[in-house]
Short mmCIF file of C-alpha atoms and ligand atoms in Angstrom, two decimals:
data_model
loop_
_atom_site.label_atom_id
_atom_site.label_comp_id
_atom_site.label_asym_id
_atom_site.label_seq_id
_atom_site.Cartn_x
_atom_site.Cartn_y
_atom_site.Cartn_z
CA MET Q 135 33.28 -21.47 133.05
CA SER Q 136 36.64 -19.97 132.27
CA ASN Q 137 37.61 -17.73 135.21
CA GLY Q 138 39.37 -15.56 132.64
CA LYS Q 139 41.80 -18.30 131.61
CA ARG Q 140 43.92 -17.65 128.51
CA ILE Q 141 44.18 -19.91 125.48
CA LEU Q 142 46.95 -19.74 122.91
CA LEU Q 143 45.19 -21.09 119.84
CA ILE Q 144 47.53 -22.42 117.15
CA ILE Q 145 45.74 -22.73 113.83
CA ALA Q 146 47.57 -24.98 111.36
CA GLY Q 147 46.90 -25.24 107.65
CA GLY Q 148 43.94 -27.45 106.87
CA ILE Q 149 40.44 -26.94 105.56
CA ALA Q 150 39.10 -27.37 109.12
CA ALA Q 151 40.77 -24.02 109.95
CA PHE Q 152 37.49 -22.34 109.01
CA LYS Q 153 35.94 -23.92 112.12
CA SER Q 154 38.69 -22.39 114.25
CA LEU Q 155 37.16 -18.95 113.74
CA ASP Q 156 33.94 -20.23 115.29
CA LEU Q 157 36.04 -21.86 118.03
CA ILE Q 158 37.50 -18.43 118.87
CA ARG Q 159 33.96 -17.00 119.19
CA ARG Q 160 32.68 -19.84 121.36
CA LEU Q 161 35.72 -19.73 123.64
CA ARG Q 162 35.31 -15.99 124.08
CA GLU Q 163 31.59 -16.43 124.81
CA ARG Q 164 32.64 -18.77 127.64
CA GLY Q 165 34.92 -16.03 128.98
CA PHE Q 166 38.31 -17.31 127.76
CA GLY Q 167 40.90 -14.91 126.41
CA VAL Q 168 42.19 -16.18 123.05
CA THR Q 169 45.50 -15.34 121.38
CA PRO Q 170 45.65 -16.79 117.86
CA VAL Q 171 48.79 -18.05 116.14
CA LEU Q 172 48.54 -18.79 112.42
CA THR Q 173 50.98 -20.94 110.49
CA PRO Q 174 51.75 -19.73 106.94
CA ALA Q 175 49.61 -22.60 105.57
CA ALA Q 176 46.70 -21.62 107.83
CA GLU Q 177 46.70 -18.21 106.16
CA GLN Q 178 45.65 -19.96 102.95
CA PHE Q 179 42.39 -20.87 104.70
CA VAL Q 180 41.67 -18.02 107.14
CA THR Q 181 42.97 -14.49 107.27
CA PRO Q 182 44.91 -13.06 110.22
CA LEU Q 183 42.48 -10.14 110.17
CA SER Q 184 39.39 -12.31 110.84
CA ALA Q 185 41.22 -14.25 113.58
CA SER Q 186 42.38 -11.02 115.16
CA ALA Q 187 38.95 -9.36 114.95
CA LEU Q 188 37.15 -12.34 116.50
CA ALA Q 189 39.77 -12.80 119.22
CA ALA Q 190 40.11 -9.04 119.84
CA SER Q 191 43.82 -9.81 120.07
CA LYS Q 192 47.01 -9.51 118.13
CA VAL Q 193 47.64 -12.51 115.87
CA TYR Q 194 51.13 -14.03 115.89
CA ARG Q 195 52.48 -15.35 112.60
CA ASP Q 196 56.23 -15.35 112.31
CA LEU Q 197 59.05 -16.49 114.56
CA PHE Q 198 61.39 -13.84 113.25
CA ASP Q 199 59.03 -10.93 113.59
CA LEU Q 200 61.37 -8.65 115.55
CA THR Q 201 58.59 -6.34 116.67
CA ASP Q 202 56.91 -9.29 118.27
CA GLU Q 203 60.14 -10.36 119.93
CA ALA Q 204 60.50 -6.86 121.36
CA GLU Q 205 56.92 -6.93 122.63
CA MET Q 206 56.82 -10.53 123.74
CA GLY Q 207 59.34 -13.26 123.00
CA HIS Q 208 58.21 -16.67 121.90
CA ILE Q 209 59.13 -18.21 125.25
CA GLU Q 210 56.97 -15.74 127.08
CA LEU Q 211 54.16 -16.09 124.55
CA SER Q 212 54.13 -19.87 125.03
CA ARG Q 213 53.83 -19.50 128.78
CA ALA Q 214 51.47 -16.54 129.09
CA ALA Q 215 48.55 -18.85 128.28
CA ASP Q 216 46.97 -21.38 130.63
CA LEU Q 217 46.50 -23.90 127.80
CA LEU Q 218 47.80 -24.29 124.25
CA VAL Q 219 45.20 -25.54 121.79
CA VAL Q 220 46.18 -26.74 118.32
CA ALA Q 221 43.10 -26.75 116.08
CA PRO Q 222 43.30 -28.02 113.47
CA ALA Q 223 46.38 -30.13 114.23
CA THR Q 224 47.64 -31.35 110.87
CA ALA Q 225 49.61 -34.57 110.33
CA ASP Q 226 52.65 -32.41 109.65
CA LEU Q 227 52.42 -30.39 112.86
CA MET Q 228 51.74 -33.54 114.89
CA ALA Q 229 54.91 -35.08 113.41
CA LYS Q 230 56.91 -31.98 114.29
CA MET Q 231 55.55 -32.04 117.84
CA ALA Q 232 56.24 -35.75 118.28
CA HIS Q 233 59.85 -35.35 117.17
CA GLY Q 234 60.64 -32.08 118.90
CA HIS Q 235 61.09 -29.79 115.90
CA ALA Q 236 61.26 -26.07 116.52
CA SER Q 237 61.38 -24.93 112.92
CA ASP Q 238 58.69 -22.26 112.89
CA LEU Q 239 56.65 -20.20 115.33
CA ALA Q 240 53.98 -22.88 116.02
CA SER Q 241 56.40 -25.75 116.66
CA THR Q 242 58.74 -23.51 118.68
CA LEU Q 243 55.91 -22.37 120.95
CA LEU Q 244 54.87 -26.00 121.46
CA MET Q 245 58.45 -26.93 122.38
CA ALA Q 246 58.98 -23.96 124.69
CA THR Q 247 55.78 -24.16 126.67
CA ASP Q 248 55.42 -25.44 130.20
CA LYS Q 249 51.62 -25.49 129.94
CA PRO Q 250 49.24 -28.31 128.97
CA VAL Q 251 48.61 -28.79 125.27
CA LEU Q 252 45.38 -29.98 123.63
CA ILE Q 253 45.33 -30.98 119.97
CA ALA Q 254 42.30 -31.37 117.69
CA PRO Q 255 43.65 -33.44 114.78
CA ALA Q 256 42.15 -33.00 111.33
CA MET Q 257 43.33 -34.72 108.18
CA ASN Q 258 42.41 -37.10 105.40
CA VAL Q 259 41.36 -40.55 106.66
CA ARG Q 260 44.36 -42.30 105.04
CA MET Q 261 46.74 -39.84 106.65
CA TRP Q 262 45.02 -40.37 110.02
CA GLU Q 263 45.30 -44.14 109.68
CA HIS Q 264 48.87 -44.06 108.41
CA PRO Q 265 51.26 -45.93 110.75
CA ALA Q 266 53.41 -42.79 111.05
CA THR Q 267 50.47 -40.75 112.36
CA ARG Q 268 49.43 -43.56 114.72
CA ARG Q 269 53.01 -43.66 116.01
CA ASN Q 270 53.20 -39.89 116.40
CA LEU Q 271 49.89 -39.83 118.27
CA ARG Q 272 51.16 -42.50 120.65
CA LEU Q 273 54.33 -40.50 121.29
CA LEU Q 274 52.30 -37.35 121.91
CA GLN Q 275 49.99 -39.18 124.32
CA GLU Q 276 53.01 -40.56 126.16
CA ASP Q 277 54.21 -36.96 126.49
CA GLY Q 278 50.89 -36.08 128.14
CA ILE Q 279 49.50 -34.14 125.17
CA LEU Q 280 45.70 -34.11 125.35
CA SER Q 281 43.60 -34.68 122.26
CA VAL Q 282 40.01 -34.38 121.13
CA GLY Q 283 38.72 -36.16 118.04
CA PRO Q 284 39.00 -36.57 115.17
CA VAL Q 285 35.49 -37.77 114.41
CA GLU Q 286 34.08 -39.84 111.61
CA GLY Q 287 32.30 -38.19 108.73
CA ALA Q 288 32.43 -36.83 105.21
CA MET Q 289 35.55 -34.84 104.43
CA ALA Q 290 36.27 -31.89 102.23
CA CYS Q 291 38.44 -34.16 100.04
CA GLY Q 292 35.37 -36.29 99.23
CA GLU Q 293 36.36 -39.31 101.33
CA PHE Q 294 34.56 -40.63 104.38
CA GLY Q 295 36.02 -41.84 107.64
CA PHE Q 296 37.95 -40.71 110.70
CA GLY Q 297 39.87 -37.51 110.26
CA ARG Q 298 37.29 -34.75 110.52
CA MET Q 299 38.14 -32.25 113.22
CA ALA Q 300 35.96 -32.59 116.33
CA GLU Q 301 33.02 -30.19 116.34
CA VAL Q 302 33.50 -26.86 118.09
CA PRO Q 303 31.32 -27.67 121.19
CA GLU Q 304 33.40 -30.81 121.76
CA ILE Q 305 36.64 -28.86 121.55
CA VAL Q 306 35.25 -26.26 123.98
CA ALA Q 307 34.26 -29.09 126.38
CA ALA Q 308 37.76 -30.58 126.08
CA VAL Q 309 39.30 -27.16 126.80
CA GLU Q 310 37.14 -26.82 129.90
CA ALA Q 311 37.98 -30.35 131.03
CA ALA Q 312 41.70 -29.71 130.45
CA LEU Q 313 41.55 -26.58 132.58
CA SER Q 314 39.36 -27.94 135.31
CA ALA Q 315 42.20 -29.10 137.47
CA GLY Q 316 40.72 -32.20 139.03
CA PRO Q 317 42.46 -35.17 140.60
CA LEU Q 318 42.46 -36.94 137.21
CA THR Q 319 43.90 -34.07 135.15
CA GLY Q 320 46.54 -35.48 132.83
CA ARG Q 321 45.24 -39.04 133.24
CA HIS Q 322 43.81 -41.09 130.38
CA VAL Q 323 40.94 -43.46 131.13
CA LEU Q 324 39.39 -45.87 128.67
CA VAL Q 325 35.69 -46.66 129.11
CA THR Q 326 33.72 -49.28 127.16
CA SER Q 327 29.96 -48.88 127.13
CA GLY Q 328 26.70 -49.98 125.55
CA PRO Q 329 25.72 -53.23 123.87
CA THR Q 330 27.36 -54.84 120.88
CA HIS Q 331 25.52 -55.86 117.70
CA GLU Q 332 26.58 -59.12 116.13
CA PRO Q 333 25.43 -59.40 112.52
CA ILE Q 334 23.40 -62.35 111.22
CA ASP Q 335 23.27 -60.88 107.73
CA PRO Q 336 23.58 -57.28 106.44
CA VAL Q 337 20.21 -56.28 107.96
CA ARG Q 338 19.82 -58.46 111.06
CA TYR Q 339 21.83 -58.76 114.24
CA ILE Q 340 21.94 -60.26 117.72
CA ALA Q 341 21.96 -57.62 120.46
CA ASN Q 342 21.22 -57.11 124.15
CA ARG Q 343 19.22 -54.59 126.14
CA SER Q 344 22.07 -52.46 127.52
CA SER Q 345 21.28 -48.74 127.16
CA GLY Q 346 24.81 -47.55 127.86
CA ALA Q 347 23.51 -45.35 130.70
CA GLN Q 348 25.91 -46.60 133.39
CA GLY Q 349 29.00 -46.46 131.14
CA THR Q 350 28.07 -42.97 129.95
CA ALA Q 351 27.57 -41.75 133.53
CA ILE Q 352 30.99 -43.17 134.51
CA ALA Q 353 32.69 -41.45 131.56
CA ALA Q 354 31.00 -38.13 132.47
CA ALA Q 355 32.08 -38.48 136.12
CA LEU Q 356 35.68 -39.19 135.07
CA LEU Q 357 35.66 -36.17 132.73
CA ALA Q 358 34.36 -34.01 135.56
CA LEU Q 359 37.44 -35.00 137.59
CA GLY Q 360 39.66 -33.83 134.74
CA ALA Q 361 40.45 -37.16 133.01
CA ARG Q 362 40.88 -37.52 129.27
CA VAL Q 363 38.37 -40.20 128.40
CA SER Q 364 38.39 -42.51 125.38
CA PHE Q 365 34.83 -43.75 125.17
CA VAL Q 366 34.45 -46.91 123.09
CA THR Q 367 30.74 -47.45 122.66
CA GLY Q 368 28.50 -49.95 120.95
CA PRO Q 369 25.14 -48.77 119.56
CA ALA Q 370 23.79 -47.29 122.81
CA SER Q 371 20.46 -45.55 123.28
CA VAL Q 372 21.84 -42.65 125.33
CA PRO Q 373 24.15 -40.04 123.73
CA PRO Q 374 27.87 -40.11 124.62
CA PRO Q 375 29.13 -37.57 127.17
CA PRO Q 376 30.42 -34.29 125.71
CA GLY Q 377 34.16 -33.91 126.01
CA ALA Q 378 34.99 -37.60 125.62
CA GLU Q 379 36.83 -38.97 122.60
CA VAL Q 380 34.08 -41.14 121.20
CA ILE Q 381 34.91 -44.25 119.20
CA ARG Q 382 31.75 -45.92 117.87
CA VAL Q 383 31.77 -49.63 117.14
CA GLU Q 384 29.18 -52.31 116.47
CA THR Q 385 30.64 -55.71 117.16
CA ALA Q 386 32.68 -57.16 120.03
CA ARG Q 387 35.59 -57.72 117.66
CA GLN Q 388 35.53 -54.06 116.57
CA MET Q 389 35.31 -53.05 120.23
CA ARG Q 390 38.43 -55.06 120.98
CA GLU Q 391 40.33 -53.38 118.12
CA ALA Q 392 39.22 -49.91 119.26
CA VAL Q 393 40.18 -50.61 122.88
CA PHE Q 394 43.69 -51.74 121.98
CA ALA Q 395 44.13 -48.82 119.56
CA ALA Q 396 43.24 -46.39 122.37
CA LEU Q 397 46.01 -47.63 124.68
CA PRO Q 398 48.07 -46.58 126.58
CA ALA Q 399 45.68 -45.69 129.39
CA ASP Q 400 46.09 -45.18 133.12
CA ALA Q 401 42.86 -47.03 133.82
CA ALA Q 402 40.21 -48.97 131.91
CA VAL Q 403 36.57 -49.37 132.92
CA CYS Q 404 34.81 -52.11 130.95
CA ALA Q 405 31.15 -51.25 131.39
CA ALA Q 406 30.02 -52.56 127.99
CA ALA Q 407 27.61 -55.47 127.76
CA VAL Q 408 29.72 -57.34 125.22
CA ALA Q 409 28.05 -60.21 123.40
CA ASP Q 410 29.72 -63.47 124.32
CA TRP Q 411 29.29 -64.91 120.81
CA HIS Q 412 29.06 -63.81 117.20
CA VAL Q 413 27.49 -65.64 114.29
CA ALA Q 414 30.35 -67.48 112.63
CA ASN Q 415 28.34 -68.20 109.49
CA ALA Q 416 26.85 -64.69 109.09
CA ALA Q 417 25.54 -64.23 105.56
CA GLY Q 418 27.06 -61.67 103.20
CA ARG Q 419 23.62 -61.05 101.68
CA LYS Q 420 20.17 -60.74 103.19
CA MET Q 421 18.93 -64.23 104.05
CA LYS Q 422 15.69 -65.32 102.35
CA LYS Q 423 13.15 -67.96 103.25
CA ASP Q 424 13.66 -70.81 100.80
CA GLY Q 425 10.07 -72.10 101.02
CA SER Q 426 11.10 -75.38 102.63
CA GLY Q 427 9.87 -74.34 106.08
CA ARG Q 428 13.33 -75.03 107.49
CA ALA Q 429 14.83 -72.29 109.68
CA PRO Q 430 18.50 -71.41 109.13
CA ALA Q 431 20.99 -72.79 111.63
CA PHE Q 432 23.37 -70.32 113.23
CA GLU Q 433 26.80 -71.37 114.17
CA LEU Q 434 28.07 -69.31 117.08
CA ALA Q 435 31.72 -68.58 117.80
CA GLU Q 436 33.09 -67.07 120.98
CA ASN Q 437 34.00 -63.38 120.98
CA PRO Q 438 37.29 -62.14 122.40
CA ASP Q 439 37.01 -61.33 126.11
CA ILE Q 440 38.22 -57.73 126.09
CA LEU Q 441 38.34 -57.35 129.87
CA ALA Q 442 40.33 -60.56 130.35
CA GLU Q 443 42.73 -59.67 127.54
CA LEU Q 444 43.33 -56.17 128.90
CA SER Q 445 43.85 -57.51 132.40
CA ARG Q 446 46.44 -60.02 131.22
CA LEU Q 447 48.47 -57.69 129.01
CA GLU Q 448 52.14 -58.20 129.74
CA THR Q 449 53.21 -54.77 128.51
CA GLY Q 450 51.06 -51.69 128.48
CA ARG Q 451 48.43 -52.98 130.91
CA PRO Q 452 46.43 -50.04 132.31
CA GLY Q 453 47.38 -49.46 135.96
CA LEU Q 454 43.83 -50.19 137.04
CA VAL Q 455 41.37 -52.44 135.19
CA VAL Q 456 37.73 -52.41 136.31
CA GLY Q 457 35.10 -54.86 135.11
CA PHE Q 458 31.39 -55.25 135.67
CA ALA Q 459 29.39 -58.30 136.61
CA ALA Q 460 25.66 -58.60 136.26
CA GLU Q 461 24.54 -61.44 138.48
CA THR Q 462 21.18 -62.84 139.45
CA ASP Q 463 22.24 -64.94 142.44
CA ASP Q 464 25.16 -65.38 144.84
CA VAL Q 465 26.30 -61.94 143.71
CA VAL Q 466 29.43 -61.66 145.86
CA ALA Q 467 30.62 -65.24 145.33
CA ASN Q 468 30.03 -65.14 141.57
CA ALA Q 469 31.59 -61.71 141.13
CA THR Q 470 34.60 -62.63 143.28
CA ALA Q 471 35.15 -65.70 141.10
CA LYS Q 472 34.74 -63.57 137.95
CA ARG Q 473 37.37 -61.11 139.21
CA ALA Q 474 39.86 -63.95 139.61
CA ARG Q 475 38.91 -65.56 136.28
CA LYS Q 476 39.29 -62.35 134.28
CA GLY Q 477 42.34 -61.06 136.15
CA CYS Q 478 40.98 -57.53 136.63
CA ASP Q 479 41.64 -55.40 139.72
CA TRP Q 480 38.08 -54.47 140.62
CA ILE Q 481 34.65 -55.79 139.73
CA VAL Q 482 31.54 -53.68 140.10
CA ALA Q 483 28.88 -56.29 140.72
CA ASN Q 484 25.20 -55.64 140.50
CA ASP Q 485 22.19 -57.73 141.26
CA VAL Q 486 20.05 -57.82 138.15
CA SER Q 487 17.63 -60.43 139.46
CA GLU Q 488 13.97 -59.88 138.77
CA GLY Q 489 12.54 -57.44 141.27
CA SER Q 490 15.84 -55.56 141.74
CA GLY Q 491 14.62 -53.03 139.13
CA VAL Q 492 18.22 -52.36 138.02
CA MET Q 493 17.98 -53.39 134.34
CA GLY Q 494 16.66 -50.41 132.41
CA GLY Q 495 16.09 -48.51 135.67
CA THR Q 496 17.69 -45.30 136.93
CA GLU Q 497 19.10 -46.77 140.14
CA ASN Q 498 21.75 -49.31 140.88
CA GLU Q 499 22.82 -51.29 143.92
CA VAL Q 500 26.39 -52.40 143.56
CA THR Q 501 29.07 -54.28 145.44
CA LEU Q 502 32.66 -53.32 144.74
CA ILE Q 503 34.91 -56.38 144.74
CA THR Q 504 38.63 -55.66 145.18
CA ALA Q 505 41.64 -57.64 146.39
CA GLU Q 506 40.66 -56.53 149.89
CA GLY Q 507 37.17 -58.00 149.73
CA ALA Q 508 33.57 -57.01 149.00
CA GLU Q 509 32.12 -53.61 149.81
CA ALA Q 510 28.36 -53.19 149.49
CA TRP Q 511 27.23 -49.72 148.43
CA PRO Q 512 23.73 -48.45 149.22
CA ARG Q 513 21.11 -48.24 146.50
CA LEU Q 514 21.93 -45.06 144.53
CA GLY Q 515 21.13 -43.29 141.27
CA LYS Q 516 23.35 -44.46 138.38
CA GLY Q 517 24.95 -40.97 138.26
CA GLU Q 518 25.81 -41.21 141.94
CA VAL Q 519 27.30 -44.71 141.52
CA ALA Q 520 29.40 -43.28 138.68
CA ARG Q 521 30.57 -40.34 140.80
CA LEU Q 522 31.63 -42.59 143.68
CA LEU Q 523 33.42 -44.99 141.34
CA ALA Q 524 35.25 -42.10 139.61
CA GLU Q 525 36.37 -40.83 143.01
CA ARG Q 526 37.67 -44.27 143.94
CA ILE Q 527 39.53 -44.46 140.63
CA ALA Q 528 41.00 -40.99 141.25
CA ALA Q 529 42.13 -42.04 144.73
CA ARG Q 530 43.92 -45.00 143.17
CA ILE Q 531 45.53 -43.48 140.04
CA GLY Q 532 45.17 -39.69 140.48
N1 CTP T 978 33.44 -58.40 128.85
C1 CTP T 978 34.36 -58.13 127.87
N2 CTP T 978 34.39 -58.87 126.72
C2 CTP T 978 33.53 -59.90 126.54
C3 CTP T 978 32.58 -60.20 127.54
C4 CTP T 978 32.57 -59.42 128.69
O1 CTP T 978 35.15 -57.19 128.02
N3 CTP T 978 33.59 -60.60 125.44
C5 CTP T 978 33.45 -57.63 130.10
C6 CTP T 978 32.24 -56.76 130.33
O2 CTP T 978 32.44 -55.45 129.81
C7 CTP T 978 32.15 -56.75 131.85
C8 CTP T 978 32.69 -58.09 132.26
O3 CTP T 978 33.45 -58.55 131.16
O4 CTP T 978 33.02 -55.80 132.42
C9 CTP T 978 31.64 -59.10 132.66
O5 CTP T 978 31.06 -59.71 131.61
P1 CTP T 978 30.06 -60.96 131.76
O6 CTP T 978 29.42 -61.06 130.45
O7 CTP T 978 29.22 -60.80 132.96
O8 CTP T 978 31.05 -62.12 132.08
P2 CTP T 978 31.17 -63.53 131.47
O9 CTP T 978 32.60 -63.84 131.43
O10 CTP T 978 30.41 -63.60 130.19
O11 CTP T 978 30.51 -64.43 132.57
P3 CTP T 978 29.02 -65.04 132.67
O12 CTP T 978 28.30 -64.72 131.38
O13 CTP T 978 29.30 -66.45 132.90
O14 CTP T 978 28.41 -64.35 133.86
#
């Protein structure tokens, strides 16, 4: 809950601004005080009166409003809040923030503040994917600006893709995570989770039985310690944790792209069960029986090893890279060799031999392999394993 914390909510001009009114309501329900700031473009989408009525607060609109300056200067306004939230954050405002403009009230407040800032980007998919926006986002992340979303979906402009503002409950969860000062506040952790699906043709694929439960629990535990979490997930059977930035992928190759696009990160936890191979001769159309009785021959090609690639990055390597190893025998010896082979810092090894009950179960018995040696943990619930691992990560990078 909020403990009466104050949010300065900057609403920029985009169609998603209509959701910001609901955001004000939900934040107030959770006990936050909300002071809205509207850019001139935002006023084309929502009225200052509705924002003010829902927030039960004065709405700030203009840098040169002398009455406002007499009541509260922009410096003071930018610091009276515990957190600045920009929702929606347009491509234009993100560019201004990245390059230090102070040309209007919103950008001036963002320059003058000494408080954490959370942005919820919203824009057309092409604008989101534009190299300039990617560059600006990277600069903002390097400056410690937190972000939530955008998500994939249909857009008001008729296109489909990434660029839709995160839904209100996700923004509220990100606000709460940003304000829950934990040991990982201000840290960015990348988590991979779930299985991958490797297509055979447009309707068939090769997969594995990973549910994504352990990766999801780890992401939730990291969020609870205040981390910003980029959660790159294959088609898992458990829902992603609220508050994480979720990037959904299907194949190992897509997972690799998503992981590298989410860098820089302070730590990476590769909990995904990535397929080792994809079908090199996957068919573009649904394969049919040809009546000959002959089965098609699949040609397999090796997938990129995301963990090994991350671990060996020369520039931009996360400070801590954690991998997983599912072993059926000689757990410690095999996992220790895997740690060396992949070049990661830690390996969380688990015994998945028949009778261990780990695969598909709710408990896990792991051994943490580090440079110092092997540390056997007792048999614990997967949530508890996640909590302990998150604490160890916090002790290392927090
Ligand atoms: N991993 C990865 N990319 C791959 C394969 C695996 O990032 N293409 C990561 C997993 O997320 C996990 C770790 O590597 O953290 C262990 O994967 P595993 O499949 O057990 O290792 P392999 O190298 O395939 O070794 P083996 O199958 O011989 O046990």
